[in-house]
Short mmCIF file of C-alpha atoms in Angstrom, two decimals:
data_model
loop_
_atom_site.label_atom_id
_atom_site.label_comp_id
_atom_site.label_asym_id
_atom_site.label_seq_id
_atom_site.Cartn_x
_atom_site.Cartn_y
_atom_site.Cartn_z
CA MET A 1 8.69 7.42 -9.70
CA LEU A 2 11.82 9.60 -9.76
CA LYS A 3 10.63 11.50 -12.48
CA GLU A 4 9.15 14.26 -10.24
CA THR A 5 11.93 14.36 -8.04
CA PRO A 6 15.19 15.78 -9.30
CA VAL A 7 18.31 13.89 -8.37
CA THR A 8 21.63 15.55 -8.27
CA ASP A 9 24.47 13.96 -10.21
CA ASP A 10 26.21 13.16 -7.29
CA ALA A 11 23.16 11.47 -5.69
CA LEU A 12 22.74 9.57 -9.20
CA LEU A 13 26.37 8.36 -9.08
CA GLN A 14 25.82 6.93 -5.48
CA MET A 15 22.83 5.19 -6.49
CA ILE A 16 24.73 3.53 -9.43
CA LYS A 17 27.38 2.47 -7.08
CA ASN A 18 25.31 1.01 -4.48
CA GLY A 19 24.37 -2.05 -6.30
CA LYS A 20 20.69 -2.31 -4.52
CA LEU A 21 19.58 1.13 -5.94
CA LEU A 22 20.95 0.56 -9.27
CA ASN A 23 17.31 -0.23 -10.54
CA ASN A 24 16.23 3.14 -9.39
CA ALA A 25 19.31 4.75 -11.10
CA VAL A 26 18.21 3.14 -14.39
CA LYS A 27 14.67 4.03 -14.11
CA TYR A 28 15.49 7.64 -13.15
CA MET A 29 17.95 7.96 -16.31
CA TYR A 30 15.15 6.57 -18.58
CA HIS A 31 12.51 8.89 -17.13
CA THR A 32 14.92 12.01 -17.37
CA TYR A 33 17.29 11.35 -20.21
CA PHE A 34 15.63 8.80 -22.64
CA ASP A 35 13.39 11.49 -24.65
CA SER A 36 16.05 13.93 -25.35
CA LEU A 37 18.74 11.05 -26.45
CA SER A 38 16.37 9.26 -28.39
CA ASN A 39 15.42 12.39 -30.12
CA TYR A 40 19.06 12.62 -31.58
CA ILE A 41 18.83 9.01 -32.91
CA LEU A 42 15.44 9.40 -34.50
CA GLN A 43 17.10 12.76 -36.11
CA ASN A 44 19.71 10.91 -37.36
CA SER A 45 18.24 8.10 -39.52
CA GLY A 46 17.49 5.98 -36.35
CA SER A 47 14.19 4.33 -35.75
CA MET A 48 12.45 3.89 -32.20
CA GLU A 49 13.95 0.67 -31.95
CA ASP A 50 17.54 1.82 -32.59
CA ALA A 51 16.64 4.68 -30.00
CA GLU A 52 16.13 2.03 -27.40
CA ASP A 53 18.80 -0.24 -28.24
CA ILE A 54 21.26 2.52 -27.90
CA PHE A 55 19.96 3.94 -24.80
CA GLN A 56 20.39 0.72 -23.10
CA GLU A 57 23.96 0.40 -24.29
CA VAL A 58 24.28 4.09 -23.14
CA ILE A 59 23.24 3.06 -19.73
CA VAL A 60 25.33 -0.40 -19.38
CA SER A 61 28.42 1.59 -20.37
CA PHE A 62 27.90 4.34 -18.30
CA VAL A 63 26.94 2.06 -15.16
CA GLN A 64 30.52 0.38 -16.07
CA ILE A 65 32.34 3.37 -16.47
CA VAL A 66 30.98 4.76 -13.16
CA ASN A 67 31.82 1.46 -11.43
CA ASN A 68 35.27 1.63 -12.64
CA ASN A 69 35.74 5.21 -11.09
CA LYS A 70 36.52 6.20 -14.81
CA PHE A 71 33.64 9.12 -14.57
CA LYS A 72 35.57 12.08 -13.65
CA GLY A 73 32.31 14.42 -13.98
CA GLU A 74 34.19 16.98 -16.11
CA SER A 75 30.99 17.48 -17.88
CA GLY A 76 27.61 16.77 -16.22
CA ILE A 77 25.85 13.44 -16.56
CA LYS A 78 23.59 14.60 -18.95
CA THR A 79 26.35 15.91 -21.30
CA PHE A 80 28.25 12.95 -20.92
CA LEU A 81 25.28 10.36 -21.66
CA PHE A 82 24.56 12.54 -24.58
CA ALA A 83 28.30 12.17 -25.71
CA ILE A 84 27.91 8.32 -25.30
CA ASN A 85 25.01 8.10 -27.14
CA LYS A 86 26.27 10.11 -29.85
CA ASN A 87 29.54 7.93 -30.31
CA LEU A 88 27.47 4.92 -29.98
CA TRP A 89 25.04 5.74 -32.79
CA LEU A 90 27.81 6.88 -34.97
CA ASN A 91 29.42 3.80 -34.76
CA GLU A 92 26.44 1.96 -35.53
CA LEU A 93 26.07 3.90 -38.56
CA ARG A 94 29.71 3.39 -39.34
CA ARG A 95 29.19 -0.14 -39.04
CA LYS A 96 26.35 -0.02 -41.38
CA ASP A 97 28.04 2.25 -43.68
CA ARG A 98 25.50 4.78 -44.09
CA ALA A 99 26.12 7.81 -45.96
CA THR A 100 25.11 9.95 -43.17
CA VAL A 101 28.27 9.21 -41.19
CA ARG A 102 30.29 11.48 -43.54
CA GLU A 103 27.81 14.38 -42.65
CA ASN A 104 28.18 13.79 -38.86
CA LYS A 105 31.67 14.36 -38.20
CA PHE A 106 31.90 13.22 -34.28
CA GLU A 107 34.51 15.07 -32.13
CA ALA A 108 34.69 13.00 -29.17
CA ASP A 109 35.66 14.78 -25.81
CA LYS A 110 38.54 13.55 -23.70
CA GLU A 111 36.43 11.54 -21.13
CA ILE A 112 34.48 9.76 -23.96
CA THR A 113 37.92 9.06 -25.52
CA ASP A 114 39.54 7.66 -22.15
CA ASN A 115 36.51 5.01 -22.02
CA SER A 116 36.63 4.22 -25.64
CA ALA A 117 37.22 0.64 -24.87
CA ILE A 118 34.30 0.23 -22.63
CA LEU A 119 32.12 1.79 -25.27
CA GLN A 120 33.62 -0.66 -28.07
CA LEU A 121 31.97 -3.40 -25.97
CA ALA A 122 28.65 -1.43 -25.96
CA ASN A 123 27.32 -2.50 -29.47
CA ARG A 124 24.73 -4.49 -30.96
CA GLU A 125 26.89 -6.85 -32.51
CA SER A 126 28.95 -7.42 -29.17
CA ASN A 127 25.90 -7.70 -27.20
CA LYS A 128 24.24 -10.27 -29.46
CA GLN A 129 27.48 -12.35 -29.23
CA ILE A 130 27.77 -12.17 -25.50
CA ILE A 131 23.90 -13.17 -25.36
CA SER A 132 24.46 -16.19 -27.77
CA ILE A 133 27.43 -17.21 -25.99
CA MET A 134 25.75 -17.04 -22.52
CA ASP A 135 22.78 -19.01 -23.88
CA LYS A 136 24.73 -21.84 -25.22
CA LEU A 137 26.31 -22.18 -21.65
CA GLY A 138 22.60 -23.69 -20.52
CA GLU A 139 20.29 -22.46 -17.70
CA ALA A 140 22.33 -23.72 -14.87
CA CYS A 141 25.73 -22.50 -15.68
CA LYS A 142 24.39 -18.89 -16.56
CA LYS A 143 22.57 -18.84 -13.12
CA ILE A 144 25.69 -19.91 -11.25
CA LEU A 145 28.11 -17.60 -13.20
CA LEU A 146 25.58 -14.84 -12.71
CA ALA A 147 25.25 -15.22 -9.10
CA PHE A 148 28.63 -15.58 -8.42
CA TYR A 149 30.31 -12.98 -11.02
CA TYR A 150 27.73 -10.42 -11.43
CA GLU A 151 25.65 -10.55 -8.17
CA ASN A 152 28.57 -11.32 -6.05
CA LEU A 153 26.66 -13.64 -3.80
CA PRO A 154 28.76 -15.88 -1.52
CA MET A 155 29.11 -19.58 -2.23
CA LYS A 156 27.02 -20.63 0.66
CA GLU A 157 24.20 -18.42 -0.42
CA ILE A 158 24.18 -19.78 -3.84
CA VAL A 159 24.32 -23.53 -2.62
CA LEU A 160 21.13 -22.96 -0.68
CA SER A 161 19.22 -20.89 -3.58
CA MET A 162 20.08 -23.53 -5.92
CA ASN A 163 19.87 -26.56 -3.80
CA TYR A 164 23.48 -27.95 -4.48
CA GLU A 165 24.65 -30.53 -1.98
CA ASN A 166 27.57 -28.72 -0.69
CA GLU A 167 30.18 -25.81 -1.64
CA GLN A 168 32.45 -28.30 -3.08
CA VAL A 169 29.86 -29.48 -5.67
CA LEU A 170 29.05 -26.02 -6.51
CA ARG A 171 32.52 -25.08 -6.96
CA ASN A 172 33.18 -27.99 -9.41
CA LYS A 173 30.09 -26.74 -11.22
CA LYS A 174 31.29 -23.36 -11.37
CA TYR A 175 34.87 -24.38 -12.62
CA LYS A 176 33.36 -26.13 -15.60
CA CYS A 177 30.93 -23.50 -16.44
CA LEU A 178 33.70 -20.84 -16.40
CA LYS A 179 35.68 -23.21 -18.42
CA ASN A 180 33.22 -23.59 -21.14
CA LEU A 181 32.76 -20.19 -21.40
CA ASP A 182 36.23 -19.64 -21.98
CA GLU A 183 36.11 -22.32 -24.73
CA LEU A 184 33.22 -20.69 -26.34
CA LEU A 185 35.02 -17.33 -26.26
CA SER A 186 38.23 -18.65 -27.73
CA GLU A 187 36.01 -19.59 -30.83
CA ASN A 188 34.90 -15.89 -31.12
CA ALA A 189 38.30 -14.04 -31.32
CA SER A 190 37.05 -10.70 -32.05
CA LEU A 191 34.62 -10.69 -29.05
CA ALA A 192 37.44 -11.86 -26.77
CA LYS A 193 39.82 -9.12 -28.17
CA THR A 194 37.09 -6.63 -27.38
CA LEU A 195 36.48 -8.22 -23.84
CA LYS A 196 40.05 -7.98 -22.92
CA SER A 197 40.42 -4.47 -24.23
CA ALA A 198 37.54 -3.43 -22.40
CA LEU A 199 39.16 -5.06 -19.39
CA GLN A 200 42.27 -3.08 -19.75
CA ASN A 201 40.25 -0.03 -19.56
CA GLU A 202 39.36 -1.01 -16.06
CA MET B 1 47.12 -26.22 -17.53
CA ASN B 2 50.53 -24.33 -17.67
CA ASN B 3 53.37 -25.06 -15.37
CA ASN B 4 52.41 -26.48 -12.14
CA PHE B 5 49.11 -24.52 -12.15
CA THR B 6 45.90 -26.08 -12.88
CA THR B 7 42.89 -23.97 -14.25
CA GLU B 8 41.18 -24.34 -11.24
CA LYS B 9 43.78 -22.78 -9.47
CA LEU B 10 43.87 -19.80 -11.90
CA ILE B 11 40.18 -19.54 -11.34
CA ASP B 12 40.62 -19.52 -7.30
CA TYR B 13 43.34 -17.00 -7.89
CA ILE B 14 40.85 -15.01 -10.05
CA ASP B 15 38.10 -15.32 -7.28
CA GLY B 16 40.66 -13.93 -4.75
CA VAL B 17 40.12 -17.34 -2.73
CA LEU B 18 43.83 -18.54 -2.42
CA MET B 19 46.17 -17.93 0.43
CA GLU B 20 48.72 -15.23 0.45
CA ASP B 21 51.77 -17.22 -0.53
CA GLU B 22 49.77 -19.59 -3.51
CA ALA B 23 48.50 -16.10 -4.96
CA ARG B 24 51.95 -14.56 -4.90
CA GLU B 25 53.27 -17.26 -6.60
CA ILE B 26 50.73 -17.38 -9.08
CA GLU B 27 51.10 -13.72 -9.78
CA GLN B 28 54.77 -14.50 -10.48
CA SER B 29 54.01 -17.16 -13.12
CA ILE B 30 51.51 -15.06 -15.12
CA SER B 31 54.14 -12.34 -15.31
CA THR B 32 56.80 -14.63 -16.72
CA ASN B 33 54.90 -17.29 -18.31
CA GLU B 34 53.16 -16.16 -21.63
CA GLY B 35 50.84 -19.40 -21.81
CA LEU B 36 49.62 -18.90 -18.45
CA ARG B 37 49.14 -15.08 -18.98
CA LEU B 38 47.05 -16.16 -22.06
CA GLU B 39 44.79 -18.63 -20.18
CA TYR B 40 44.42 -16.08 -17.20
CA ASP B 41 43.50 -13.23 -19.64
CA ASN B 42 40.93 -15.43 -21.33
CA LEU B 43 39.50 -16.33 -18.07
CA LEU B 44 39.05 -12.76 -17.11
CA ALA B 45 37.36 -12.29 -20.50
CA ALA B 46 35.04 -14.71 -19.85
CA ARG B 47 34.17 -13.20 -16.49
CA GLU B 48 33.83 -9.87 -17.97
CA ALA B 49 31.40 -11.42 -20.58
CA VAL B 50 29.32 -12.62 -17.43
CA LYS B 51 29.37 -9.19 -15.76
CA HIS B 52 28.44 -7.35 -19.05
CA TYR B 53 25.68 -9.96 -19.77
CA GLY B 54 24.42 -9.63 -16.35
CA LEU B 55 24.37 -5.68 -16.28
CA THR B 56 22.60 -5.80 -19.71
CA GLN B 57 20.03 -7.99 -18.69
CA ARG B 58 19.37 -6.25 -15.47
CA VAL B 59 19.07 -2.87 -17.37
CA ALA B 60 16.77 -4.46 -20.17
CA ASN B 61 14.54 -5.88 -17.32
CA VAL B 62 13.99 -2.75 -15.60
CA ARG B 63 12.92 -1.10 -19.06
CA LYS B 64 10.71 -3.92 -19.61
CA GLN B 65 9.01 -3.41 -16.20
CA MET B 66 8.71 0.34 -16.91
CA LYS B 67 7.11 -0.51 -20.01
CA GLU B 68 4.57 -2.93 -18.71
CA ASP B 69 3.91 -0.50 -15.93
CA ALA B 70 3.35 2.22 -18.30
CA ALA B 71 1.12 -0.28 -20.28
CA ILE B 72 -1.03 -0.94 -17.28
CA GLU B 73 -1.28 2.81 -16.40
CA LYS B 74 -2.34 3.77 -19.98
CA GLN B 75 -4.78 0.99 -20.05
CA LYS B 76 -6.23 2.18 -16.68
CA LYS B 77 -6.59 5.59 -18.07
CA LYS B 78 -8.44 4.40 -21.09
CA SER B 79 -11.05 2.16 -19.79
CA PRO B 80 -13.46 4.01 -17.79
CA VAL B 81 -13.92 2.55 -14.35
CA VAL B 82 -16.82 0.09 -14.31
CA ARG B 83 -19.16 1.13 -11.51
CA LEU B 84 -20.87 -1.82 -9.82
CA ILE B 85 -23.60 0.59 -8.55
CA PRO B 86 -24.74 3.40 -10.97
CA LYS B 87 -24.36 7.25 -10.34
CA ARG B 88 -27.98 7.62 -9.71
CA VAL B 89 -27.91 5.18 -6.79
CA TYR B 90 -25.34 7.07 -5.16
CA ARG B 91 -27.30 10.32 -5.58
CA ILE B 92 -30.25 8.76 -4.17
CA ALA B 93 -28.12 7.51 -1.08
CA ALA B 94 -26.44 10.87 -0.81
CA GLY B 95 -30.19 12.37 -0.71
CA ILE B 96 -31.41 9.76 1.93
CA ILE B 97 -28.37 10.51 4.11
CA LEU B 98 -29.00 14.11 3.57
CA LEU B 99 -32.58 14.01 4.83
CA ALA B 100 -31.64 11.57 7.69
CA GLY B 101 -29.58 14.03 8.64
CA ILE B 102 -31.93 16.82 8.59
CA PHE B 103 -34.48 14.72 10.20
CA VAL B 104 -32.10 13.99 13.13
CA LEU B 105 -31.30 17.61 13.52
CA TYR B 106 -34.74 18.49 13.43
CA GLN B 107 -35.46 15.92 16.22
CA TYR B 108 -32.49 17.27 18.25
CA ILE B 109 -33.69 20.67 17.96
CA SER B 110 -37.30 19.99 18.76
CA ILE B 111 -37.06 17.58 21.12
CA SER B 112 -38.00 18.32 24.79
CA ALA B 113 -39.43 16.54 27.83
CA LYS B 114 -42.85 18.21 27.26
CA ASN B 115 -43.02 17.07 23.67
CA LEU B 116 -42.37 13.43 24.69
CA TYR B 117 -44.73 13.62 27.58
CA ASN B 118 -47.34 14.83 25.35
CA GLU B 119 -46.73 12.30 22.96
CA LYS B 120 -47.14 9.37 25.20
CA TYR B 121 -49.62 10.87 27.59
CA THR B 122 -53.30 9.85 27.79
CA ALA B 123 -55.65 10.87 30.66
CA TYR B 124 -56.69 7.86 32.44
CA ASN B 125 -60.34 6.78 32.06
CA MET B 126 -61.91 5.05 34.90
CA PRO B 127 -64.02 2.09 34.40
CA ALA B 128 -67.73 2.28 34.44
CA PHE B 129 -69.08 2.44 37.97
CA ARG B 130 -70.30 -0.94 39.25
CA GLY B 131 -72.95 0.94 41.70
CA ASP B 132 -73.04 3.91 43.79
CA ASN B 133 -72.61 1.85 47.08
CA ASN B 134 -68.98 0.79 46.18
CA VAL B 135 -67.77 4.20 44.41
CA SER B 136 -65.69 6.53 46.96
CA GLN B 137 -65.73 10.23 46.83
CA VAL B 138 -62.42 10.37 45.32
CA GLU B 139 -63.67 8.17 42.46
CA LYS B 140 -66.80 10.09 42.02
CA ALA B 141 -64.73 13.57 41.95
CA TYR B 142 -62.38 12.03 39.41
CA ALA B 143 -65.38 10.91 37.10
CA GLY B 144 -66.76 14.34 37.25
CA LYS B 145 -63.03 15.57 36.22
CA ASN B 146 -63.10 17.52 39.36
CA TYR B 147 -59.76 17.39 39.91
CA ASP B 148 -59.26 19.91 42.73
CA ALA B 149 -61.87 17.76 44.69
CA VAL B 150 -59.85 14.73 44.17
CA VAL B 151 -56.84 16.02 45.38
CA SER B 152 -58.47 17.64 48.30
CA ILE B 153 -60.66 14.58 49.46
CA TYR B 154 -57.50 12.17 48.87
CA SER B 155 -55.40 14.59 51.15
CA SER B 156 -57.97 15.06 54.09
CA ALA B 157 -58.54 11.19 54.13
CA GLN B 158 -56.67 9.16 56.75
CA ASN B 159 -56.79 5.69 54.62
CA ASN B 160 -56.69 5.75 50.98
CA THR B 161 -57.30 2.72 49.00
CA VAL B 162 -54.94 1.81 46.20
CA ASN B 163 -57.35 3.11 43.44
CA GLU B 164 -57.79 6.44 45.52
CA ILE B 165 -54.06 6.70 45.32
CA PHE B 166 -53.75 6.28 41.82
CA LEU B 167 -56.53 8.54 41.04
CA ALA B 168 -55.09 11.22 43.06
CA GLY B 169 -51.89 10.72 41.05
CA GLN B 170 -53.66 11.08 37.87
CA ALA B 171 -55.47 14.26 39.25
CA TYR B 172 -52.08 15.76 40.17
CA LEU B 173 -51.05 15.16 36.51
CA GLN B 174 -54.18 17.04 35.10
CA LYS B 175 -53.26 19.85 37.56
CA ASN B 176 -49.59 19.66 36.29
CA ASP B 177 -48.46 19.15 39.80
CA PHE B 178 -45.83 16.49 38.83
CA THR B 179 -44.22 16.37 42.17
CA ASN B 180 -47.04 15.24 44.00
CA ALA B 181 -48.09 12.78 41.32
CA ILE B 182 -44.86 11.34 41.52
CA THR B 183 -45.36 10.81 45.33
CA CYS B 184 -48.82 9.14 44.73
CA PHE B 185 -47.57 6.70 42.23
CA ASN B 186 -44.52 5.71 44.40
CA LYS B 187 -46.80 5.25 47.19
CA LEU B 188 -48.99 3.12 45.08
CA LEU B 189 -46.12 0.98 44.03
CA ALA B 190 -44.78 0.79 47.73
CA GLN B 191 -48.05 -0.27 48.97
CA ASN B 192 -48.23 -2.91 46.35
CA LYS B 193 -45.02 -4.27 47.12
CA ALA B 194 -45.57 -4.22 50.86
CA THR B 195 -48.68 -6.26 50.31
CA ASN B 196 -47.14 -8.12 47.56
CA THR B 197 -50.26 -7.38 45.00
CA HIS B 198 -50.32 -5.69 41.69
CA ILE B 199 -53.26 -3.46 41.79
CA LEU B 200 -52.98 -0.70 38.92
CA ASN B 201 -49.21 -1.39 39.26
CA ASP B 202 -48.42 -1.21 35.30
CA ASP B 203 -50.44 1.74 35.07
CA ALA B 204 -48.86 3.50 38.14
CA GLU B 205 -45.36 2.85 36.40
CA TYR B 206 -46.31 4.09 33.19
CA TYR B 207 -47.69 7.26 34.53
CA LEU B 208 -44.76 7.68 37.28
CA ALA B 209 -42.29 7.40 34.21
CA LEU B 210 -44.38 10.41 32.46
CA ALA B 211 -44.33 12.30 35.58
CA TYR B 212 -40.68 11.95 36.06
CA LEU B 213 -40.29 12.87 32.35
CA GLN B 214 -42.19 16.12 32.74
CA ASN B 215 -40.66 16.70 36.11
CA ASN B 216 -37.26 16.69 33.87
CA ASP B 217 -36.02 13.39 36.05
CA ILE B 218 -34.91 11.94 32.53
CA ASP B 219 -32.84 9.26 34.25
CA LYS B 220 -35.42 7.98 36.64
CA ALA B 221 -37.87 8.23 33.66
CA THR B 222 -35.59 6.11 31.39
CA VAL B 223 -35.28 3.33 33.72
CA LEU B 224 -39.01 2.92 34.05
CA PHE B 225 -39.52 3.22 30.06
CA LYS B 226 -36.62 0.70 29.36
CA HIS B 227 -38.53 -1.72 32.01
CA ILE B 228 -41.77 -1.23 30.24
CA ASN B 229 -40.19 -1.64 27.05
CA ASN B 230 -38.22 -4.87 27.80
CA ASP B 231 -41.53 -6.56 29.71
CA LYS B 232 -43.63 -7.88 26.84
CA SER B 233 -46.43 -8.87 29.45
CA HIS B 234 -46.44 -5.08 30.60
CA LEU B 235 -49.83 -3.45 29.86
CA TYR B 236 -48.03 -0.30 28.34
CA ASN B 237 -45.28 -2.33 26.47
CA LYS B 238 -46.78 -1.47 22.94
CA ASN B 239 -46.70 2.30 23.77
CA ILE B 240 -42.70 2.25 24.43
CA ASP B 241 -40.75 1.27 21.38
CA GLY B 242 -37.18 1.57 20.76
CA TRP B 243 -37.17 4.79 18.87
CA PHE B 244 -39.00 6.36 22.06
CA LEU B 245 -36.02 5.31 23.97
CA LYS B 246 -33.73 6.78 21.54
CA LYS B 247 -35.35 10.04 21.75
CA LEU B 248 -35.06 9.94 25.23
CA GLN B 249 -31.32 9.54 24.73
CA LEU B 250 -31.32 12.34 22.62
CA LEU B 251 -33.21 14.46 25.06
CA LYS B 252 -30.58 13.44 28.01
CA PHE B 253 -27.70 14.45 25.38
CA LYS B 254 -29.43 17.87 24.95
CA GLN B 255 -29.57 18.50 28.41
#
């Protein structure tokens, strides 16, 4: 869609910040940057599956950084994405204790260092754990929490879309869901710690 | 639960739905009460997990959709379009259209009042004489193809029969005097109308239409030809078909 139409860095940042245009921004980044970033992974002991996973984490991290106003634009978006990509992949290799890590001495730039807490959250292990915990909540809880905390939908709208009797019933349900999630997280100290440190970075 | 605040109240604070006083009170407690602070941090972490999960799923869904779209696009390129109609049929159809176009163009270029007149005009043949006593001078002259004599006798006579008027019209047609032919045929039709008779009426209408055509009065000719075409009992109905009327339209357009 957007591949043929170059978008300036400023325009792309605006698209990311505007929730309604986020999907277009994600598509654009895939069209424009995936090939060159995945090439780095493939040339450094990674598979195409690794490249796909890492790129997804790159996008998620970048969107969070932009939405937290932590992207200062000291380097262009392409350079910044490449740095995140490299950072995430080297962390992944370190985690797997591959010998190649020693050969790829990574010098992070300042902007990457400033956002290191958010990047800590962007790894396969954390993602898997978050998905696992969310799945344990059940579909109803997942929907309510996503609608309220991710999509920022008003209670009235959620009541209608999910057929709850009234706002109070939904509020009680949401309370229980968040409490359940809190308990599930308390069983995973390292993930809770990672999430908290990511929050401190906001 | 910590102090006087329930977890529910803490969640309300996180959601930003507390009144200002309550919010200020809970803020103070969070900053001074370690237990409450820990619970607050845990709830924030839970909320962060939801946000992270939501964003990750959204990006994954976009990617999934992109891959599906790409696969469909690839499939479209791979599989040739199944043609319900073979190419050869298209070629034949195109050929037919081209020929039809050429035909219409030819008709347009070649069409003229004279051509249409010649296409439909047949000289009127008199029925066989029933006996010399009943045959007028006009009829005799017409039978002898002496059209000048027909016109001359007709013009000099005071009272002509319907048959004589008709033959005079025919003689004028033979002499290419279409204006006088029109006068004769109109006279005949008026006389029939006045006497409520139909002698040679259909013949007069047909030849009058032809005379109008040759006289380049296409509108009047068309009215008569349409009437003949519509009237199934008209003697000349078979002579005038829809295609002839189309050609008249084309002639009118060309004018």
